[in-house]
Tab-separated table of C-alpha atoms in Angstrom:
chain	number	residue	atom	x	y	z
F	1	MET	CA	0.000	0.000	0.000
F	2	TYR	CA	1.393	3.356	-0.998
F	3	ALA	CA	0.585	6.595	0.786
F	4	LEU	CA	-0.319	9.047	-1.951
F	5	ALA	CA	0.742	12.649	-1.771
F	6	LEU	CA	-2.685	14.288	-1.540
F	7	LEU	CA	-1.688	17.340	-3.503
F	8	GLY	CA	-5.179	17.851	-4.866
F	9	CYS	CA	-6.598	18.290	-1.333
F	10	THR	CA	-3.914	20.024	0.692
F	11	ASP	CA	-1.356	21.655	-1.577
F	12	PRO	CA	-2.745	22.707	-4.985
F	13	LEU	CA	-0.603	22.000	-8.017
F	14	VAL	CA	0.699	25.395	-9.080
F	15	VAL	CA	1.804	25.463	-12.707
F	16	GLU	CA	5.318	26.823	-12.983
F	17	ARG	CA	5.709	27.081	-16.754
F	18	ILE	CA	3.290	27.150	-19.678
F	19	ILE	CA	4.687	25.337	-22.709
F	20	GLY	CA	5.221	27.793	-25.539
F	21	VAL	CA	4.857	30.790	-23.208
F	22	ASP	CA	7.212	30.391	-20.254
F	23	ILE	CA	9.274	27.596	-21.750
F	24	ALA	CA	10.128	27.290	-25.436
F	25	SER	CA	8.992	24.378	-27.560
F	26	VAL	CA	9.259	23.132	-31.112
F	27	VAL	CA	5.747	22.408	-32.387
F	28	TYR	CA	4.656	19.975	-35.088
F	29	GLU	CA	1.028	20.359	-36.165
F	30	GLY	CA	-0.942	17.710	-37.996
F	31	THR	CA	-3.159	18.076	-41.039
F	32	GLU	CA	-6.957	18.087	-40.887
F	33	ASN	CA	-8.274	15.277	-38.676
F	34	ALA	CA	-4.816	13.650	-38.439
F	35	ARG	CA	-4.821	13.401	-34.608
F	36	LEU	CA	-1.053	13.761	-34.625
F	37	GLY	CA	0.526	12.804	-31.309
F	38	ALA	CA	-1.733	9.905	-30.287
F	39	SER	CA	1.484	7.951	-29.590
F	40	VAL	CA	4.983	9.455	-29.359
F	41	ALA	CA	8.551	8.189	-29.016
F	42	TYR	CA	11.980	9.790	-28.717
F	43	ASP	CA	15.580	8.655	-29.286
F	44	GLY	CA	17.052	12.016	-30.277
F	45	ARG	CA	14.481	11.955	-33.079
F	46	VAL	CA	10.786	12.630	-32.574
F	47	ALA	CA	8.287	10.056	-33.809
F	48	ALA	CA	4.525	10.538	-33.556
F	49	THR	CA	1.526	8.678	-34.921
F	50	ALA	CA	-1.205	10.372	-36.938
F	51	PRO	CA	-3.912	7.674	-36.939
F	52	GLY	CA	-6.494	9.890	-38.627
F	53	VAL	CA	-4.469	9.841	-41.844
F	54	GLY	CA	-2.648	6.530	-41.373
F	55	CYS	CA	0.975	7.545	-40.956
F	56	VAL	CA	3.822	8.115	-38.538
F	57	GLU	CA	5.761	11.367	-38.614
F	58	LEU	CA	9.504	11.202	-37.978
F	59	ASP	CA	10.894	14.679	-37.251
F	60	GLY	CA	7.947	16.066	-39.195
F	61	GLU	CA	8.256	13.789	-42.243
F	62	GLY	CA	5.377	11.366	-42.892
F	63	ILE	CA	5.827	7.593	-43.215
F	64	PRO	CA	2.641	5.789	-44.395
F	65	GLY	CA	1.607	2.669	-42.521
F	66	PRO	CA	0.178	1.421	-39.234
F	67	SER	CA	-0.242	4.237	-36.760
F	68	GLN	CA	-1.626	3.058	-33.422
F	69	TRP	CA	1.755	2.807	-31.666
F	70	VAL	CA	5.288	3.985	-32.373
F	71	GLY	CA	8.698	3.330	-30.816
F	72	PHE	CA	12.383	2.850	-31.566
F	73	VAL	CA	14.222	-0.502	-31.623
F	74	ASP	CA	17.987	-0.380	-32.124
F	75	GLY	CA	17.688	2.785	-34.198
F	76	GLU	CA	14.782	1.532	-36.320
F	77	VAL	CA	11.310	3.056	-36.211
F	78	ALA	CA	8.705	0.516	-35.085
F	79	ARG	CA	5.108	1.337	-35.975
F	80	ALA	CA	2.152	-0.917	-35.337
F	81	GLY	CA	-1.623	-1.130	-35.601
F	82	ASP	CA	-4.464	-2.835	-37.461
F	83	GLY	CA	-2.853	-6.248	-37.165
F	84	GLU	CA	0.557	-5.413	-38.582
F	85	LEU	CA	3.896	-4.048	-37.437
F	86	TRP	CA	6.638	-2.431	-39.473
F	87	LEU	CA	10.154	-2.500	-38.038
F	88	GLY	CA	12.123	-0.308	-40.375
F	89	GLU	CA	11.299	-1.680	-43.833
F	90	ALA	CA	10.364	-5.160	-42.585
F	91	ARG	CA	6.678	-6.012	-42.286
F	92	HIS	CA	5.385	-8.396	-39.596
F	93	ASP	CA	2.042	-9.786	-38.448
F	94	ALA	CA	0.923	-8.136	-35.187
F	95	GLY	CA	-2.071	-10.423	-34.754
F	96	THR	CA	-4.647	-9.168	-32.257
F	97	ALA	CA	-2.214	-7.088	-30.214
F	98	ARG	CA	-3.739	-4.818	-27.577
F	99	ALA	CA	-0.462	-3.633	-26.059
F	100	PHE	CA	2.918	-2.492	-27.419
F	101	ALA	CA	6.358	-1.735	-25.975
F	102	ALA	CA	9.610	-1.120	-27.845
F	103	GLY	CA	12.670	-2.767	-26.279
F	104	ASP	CA	16.375	-2.596	-27.085
F	105	THR	CA	16.261	-5.329	-29.742
F	106	ALA	CA	12.599	-6.245	-30.258
F	107	VAL	CA	9.023	-5.070	-30.006
F	108	PHE	CA	6.893	-6.693	-27.315
F	109	LEU	CA	3.213	-7.190	-28.100
F	110	GLY	CA	0.483	-8.354	-25.758
F	111	GLY	CA	-3.084	-9.572	-26.045
F	112	THR	CA	-5.560	-12.153	-24.882
F	113	ALA	CA	-3.129	-15.028	-25.487
F	114	GLY	CA	-0.140	-13.522	-23.673
F	115	VAL	CA	3.053	-11.805	-24.811
F	116	TRP	CA	5.120	-12.231	-27.960
F	117	THR	CA	8.034	-10.441	-29.627
F	118	VAL	CA	8.810	-9.163	-33.119
F	119	PRO	CA	11.191	-10.399	-34.351
F	120	GLY	CA	10.865	-13.593	-32.353
F	121	GLY	CA	7.896	-15.488	-31.044
F	122	PRO	CA	5.949	-16.218	-27.874
F	123	VAL	CA	7.560	-15.195	-24.601
F	124	ASP	CA	7.088	-17.809	-21.881
F	125	ILE	CA	5.109	-15.572	-19.531
F	126	ALA	CA	2.140	-17.033	-17.699
F	127	VAL	CA	-0.278	-14.142	-18.030
F	128	ALA	CA	-3.261	-13.575	-20.300
F	129	ALA	CA	-5.556	-10.647	-21.107
F	130	VAL	CA	-2.588	-8.266	-21.365
F	131	GLU	CA	-3.646	-4.654	-21.883
F	132	ALA	CA	-0.409	-2.722	-21.265
F	133	LEU	CA	3.329	-3.428	-21.461
F	134	ALA	CA	6.532	-1.649	-20.475
F	135	VAL	CA	10.094	-2.830	-21.005
F	136	ASP	CA	13.378	-1.721	-19.425
F	137	GLY	CA	16.413	-3.757	-20.473
F	138	SER	CA	15.855	-7.290	-19.172
F	139	ARG	CA	12.664	-6.423	-17.274
F	140	LEU	CA	9.147	-6.526	-18.653
F	141	ALA	CA	6.034	-5.254	-16.897
F	142	THR	CA	2.538	-6.412	-17.791
F	143	ARG	CA	-0.844	-5.018	-16.802
F	144	SER	CA	-3.736	-7.388	-17.249
F	145	ARG	CA	-7.416	-7.574	-16.430
F	146	ASP	CA	-8.281	-9.058	-13.067
F	147	ALA	CA	-11.737	-10.188	-11.976
F	148	GLY	CA	-10.900	-9.137	-8.419
F	149	ALA	CA	-11.884	-5.915	-6.717
F	150	GLY	CA	-8.930	-4.017	-8.167
F	151	GLY	CA	-9.875	-4.792	-11.752
F	152	CYS	CA	-6.248	-5.055	-12.892
F	153	ARG	CA	-2.881	-6.415	-11.801
F	154	VAL	CA	0.674	-5.351	-12.585
F	155	VAL	CA	3.428	-7.973	-12.715
F	156	LEU	CA	7.173	-7.418	-13.158
F	157	TRP	CA	8.996	-10.171	-15.078
F	158	SER	CA	12.706	-10.935	-15.409
F	159	LEU	CA	13.602	-11.634	-19.038
F	160	ALA	CA	17.102	-12.718	-18.039
F	161	GLU	CA	15.690	-16.164	-17.199
F	162	THR	CA	14.763	-18.865	-19.703
F	163	THR	CA	11.375	-19.103	-18.037
F	164	PRO	CA	10.732	-15.586	-16.742
F	165	SER	CA	9.660	-15.311	-13.137
F	166	GLY	CA	7.092	-12.711	-12.186
F	167	GLU	CA	6.311	-10.712	-9.093
F	168	GLU	CA	3.060	-8.836	-8.607
F	169	VAL	CA	3.585	-5.140	-7.885
F	170	SER	CA	1.189	-3.220	-5.640
F	171	ILE	CA	0.827	0.129	-7.392
F	172	PRO	CA	-2.298	1.975	-8.608
F	173	CYS	CA	-3.601	0.807	-11.962
F	174	SER	CA	-6.677	0.781	-14.150
F	175	ALA	CA	-7.630	-0.196	-17.679
F	176	ASP	CA	-7.235	3.437	-18.753
F	177	GLY	CA	-3.911	4.092	-17.031
F	178	ALA	CA	-0.351	4.185	-18.312
F	179	LEU	CA	2.466	1.776	-17.486
F	180	ALA	CA	6.118	2.842	-17.822
F	181	PHE	CA	9.587	2.675	-16.326
F	182	VAL	CA	10.938	5.962	-14.952
F	183	ASP	CA	14.631	6.011	-13.990
F	184	GLY	CA	14.522	2.277	-13.269
F	185	ALA	CA	11.295	2.389	-11.257
F	186	LEU	CA	8.067	0.887	-12.527
F	187	CYS	CA	5.206	3.390	-12.472
F	188	ALA	CA	1.514	3.005	-13.255
F	189	GLY	CA	-1.482	5.291	-13.344
F	190	ASP	CA	-5.114	5.200	-12.311
F	191	PRO	CA	-6.739	8.252	-13.946
F	192	GLU	CA	-10.131	7.680	-12.272
F	193	LEU	CA	-12.034	8.304	-15.503
F	194	ALA	CA	-15.305	6.997	-14.062
F	195	ASP	CA	-15.398	10.095	-11.858
F	196	ASP	CA	-15.960	13.257	-13.927
F	197	VAL	CA	-13.813	15.223	-11.468
F	198	GLY	CA	-11.319	12.418	-10.782
F	199	THR	CA	-7.895	13.623	-9.708
F	200	GLY	CA	-6.038	10.542	-10.920
F	201	THR	CA	-3.012	8.978	-9.288
F	202	VAL	CA	0.423	7.690	-10.268
F	203	GLY	CA	2.396	5.293	-8.096
F	204	CYS	CA	5.866	3.785	-8.550
F	205	ASP	CA	7.402	0.688	-7.029
F	206	ASP	CA	10.129	2.780	-5.357
F	207	GLY	CA	7.487	4.513	-3.225
F	208	ARG	CA	6.970	7.692	-5.236
F	209	ALA	CA	3.292	8.651	-5.440
F	210	PHE	CA	1.426	11.558	-6.996
F	211	ARG	CA	-2.143	12.818	-7.143
F	212	GLY	CA	-3.594	15.373	-9.543
F	213	GLU	CA	-6.205	18.058	-9.058
F	214	PRO	CA	-9.955	17.480	-9.588
F	215	GLY	CA	-10.531	16.877	-13.292
F	216	ASP	CA	-6.846	16.229	-14.097
F	217	HIS	CA	-7.269	12.438	-14.418
F	218	LEU	CA	-3.523	12.127	-13.846
F	219	GLY	CA	-1.978	8.853	-14.977
F	220	ARG	CA	-3.309	8.459	-18.523
F	221	ALA	CA	0.241	9.014	-19.822
F	222	ILE	CA	3.711	8.517	-18.323
F	223	GLY	CA	6.971	9.255	-20.140
F	224	GLY	CA	9.998	11.509	-20.294
F	225	GLY	CA	10.002	11.794	-16.490
F	226	TYR	CA	6.476	13.279	-16.450
F	227	ALA	CA	2.889	12.131	-15.965
F	228	ALA	CA	-0.191	13.639	-17.606
F	229	GLY	CA	-3.911	13.082	-17.663
F	230	SER	CA	-6.625	14.884	-19.590
F	231	PHE	CA	-7.114	18.457	-20.677
F	232	ASN	CA	-8.928	19.685	-17.555
F	233	LYS	CA	-12.326	21.155	-18.474
F	234	TRP	CA	-12.943	22.350	-14.904
F	235	LEU	CA	-10.188	24.961	-15.006
F	236	VAL	CA	-10.747	28.498	-16.275
F	237	PRO	CA	-8.906	28.841	-18.530
F	238	GLY	CA	-8.524	25.148	-19.270
F	239	LEU	CA	-5.112	23.520	-18.826
F	240	ALA	CA	-3.445	20.143	-19.123
F	241	ARG	CA	-1.006	19.762	-16.228
F	242	LEU	CA	2.216	17.765	-16.655
F	243	VAL	CA	3.542	16.573	-13.308
F	244	PRO	CA	7.291	15.870	-12.895
F	245	LEU	CA	8.115	12.434	-11.500
F	246	ARG	CA	11.856	13.013	-11.075
F	247	GLY	CA	11.926	16.710	-10.154
F	248	GLY	CA	11.692	19.709	-12.425
F	249	PRO	CA	9.025	22.297	-13.166
F	250	LEU	CA	5.313	21.571	-13.233
F	251	LEU	CA	4.348	22.264	-16.847
F	252	ALA	CA	1.058	22.884	-18.622
F	253	LEU	CA	-0.497	23.179	-22.059
F	254	GLU	CA	-2.974	26.021	-22.508
F	255	GLU	CA	-4.695	24.730	-25.636
F	256	GLY	CA	-6.590	21.520	-26.157
F	257	ALA	CA	-9.957	19.789	-26.327
F	258	GLU	CA	-12.114	18.989	-23.314
F	259	ASN	CA	-10.949	15.760	-21.619
F	260	GLN	CA	-8.229	15.328	-24.275
F	261	PRO	CA	-5.702	12.573	-23.490
F	262	HIS	CA	-1.979	13.060	-24.039
F	263	ALA	CA	1.068	10.960	-24.885
F	264	LEU	CA	4.544	11.466	-23.399
F	265	ALA	CA	8.107	10.449	-24.239
F	266	GLY	CA	11.596	11.834	-23.797
F	267	ASP	CA	14.785	11.650	-21.773
F	268	ALA	CA	16.516	13.665	-19.043
F	269	GLY	CA	16.837	16.728	-21.254
F	270	THR	CA	13.842	16.568	-23.588
F	271	LEU	CA	10.111	16.111	-23.095
F	272	VAL	CA	7.847	15.204	-26.025
F	273	VAL	CA	4.127	15.840	-25.548
F	274	GLY	CA	1.532	14.474	-27.960
F	275	ALA	CA	-1.845	16.248	-28.013
F	276	PRO	CA	-3.959	14.362	-30.589
F	277	TYR	CA	-7.070	16.510	-30.189
F	278	TYR	CA	-5.345	19.852	-30.421
F	279	ALA	CA	-7.479	21.725	-32.941
F	280	ALA	CA	-6.618	24.150	-35.718
F	281	GLY	CA	-10.010	25.598	-36.627
F	282	SER	CA	-12.641	23.016	-35.744
F	283	LEU	CA	-10.838	19.789	-36.637
F	284	PRO	CA	-8.511	17.674	-34.440
F	285	THR	CA	-5.283	18.126	-36.348
F	286	GLY	CA	-3.273	17.149	-33.306
F	287	ALA	CA	0.119	18.522	-32.343
F	288	VAL	CA	3.440	17.486	-30.840
F	289	PHE	CA	5.394	19.776	-28.523
F	290	VAL	CA	9.122	19.180	-28.024
F	291	VAL	CA	10.439	20.895	-24.881
F	292	ALA	CA	14.075	21.306	-23.807
F	293	LEU	CA	13.963	20.774	-20.045
F	294	PRO	CA	15.920	23.068	-17.710
């Protein structure tokens, strides 16, 4: 059991820097209805999916193909969706994948039957109904549905073993939350989407814990050392707050659509924020913001 920092009740989250106002950013905007930024990845290059038009943008240049997920594997762009996965120029069958994570040498996919890799095959992990994956070197985390009161379970697996052993991790989770490694710690989110004014929580297996403000739904995205939730419709003016998990300024986006989700990626010096329902005019073009962190 983790004691959450009840910031939403006792110490309001005060935004320190507005992206594009108080802190500079490079912005990529999508075309009409592209929903650019639904999934983002970073390895010194910026990759973002645009599922509305069926492509992935790499540093602003479009690559046609599957566009549900994107990542980098050993310098190659991995893009997946609609039953297929492209790793560089090689095409693979992604089956009925419901979860995606890019590792050092392979893509991990998960679904009702378990976990498998591309290139490769089934991974000997005794878990089904996988809905989220995260990989960090020789460690793989799975989040799967659970008929119990919690509704989901997170398990950490060691890939260094021929038959990976798993250990259940007691951190907040939900079917709508993110799962990611942050500086070696496994973190998961429960954005509390069933509650219209849900604060959302993020918890990590090293004891770090965070709570948003009412309507933030924190925990829908984790990456680049930050956690995000939805564009908060209860704030005037509306904001999407980005909460630092390793220290640094509390950031925010001023523009977005009500309850918009976000995607995050990055490293110690760069944060990439995907905002797929950012609108130019009345259509969700989407946008990606690349921020150099102080």
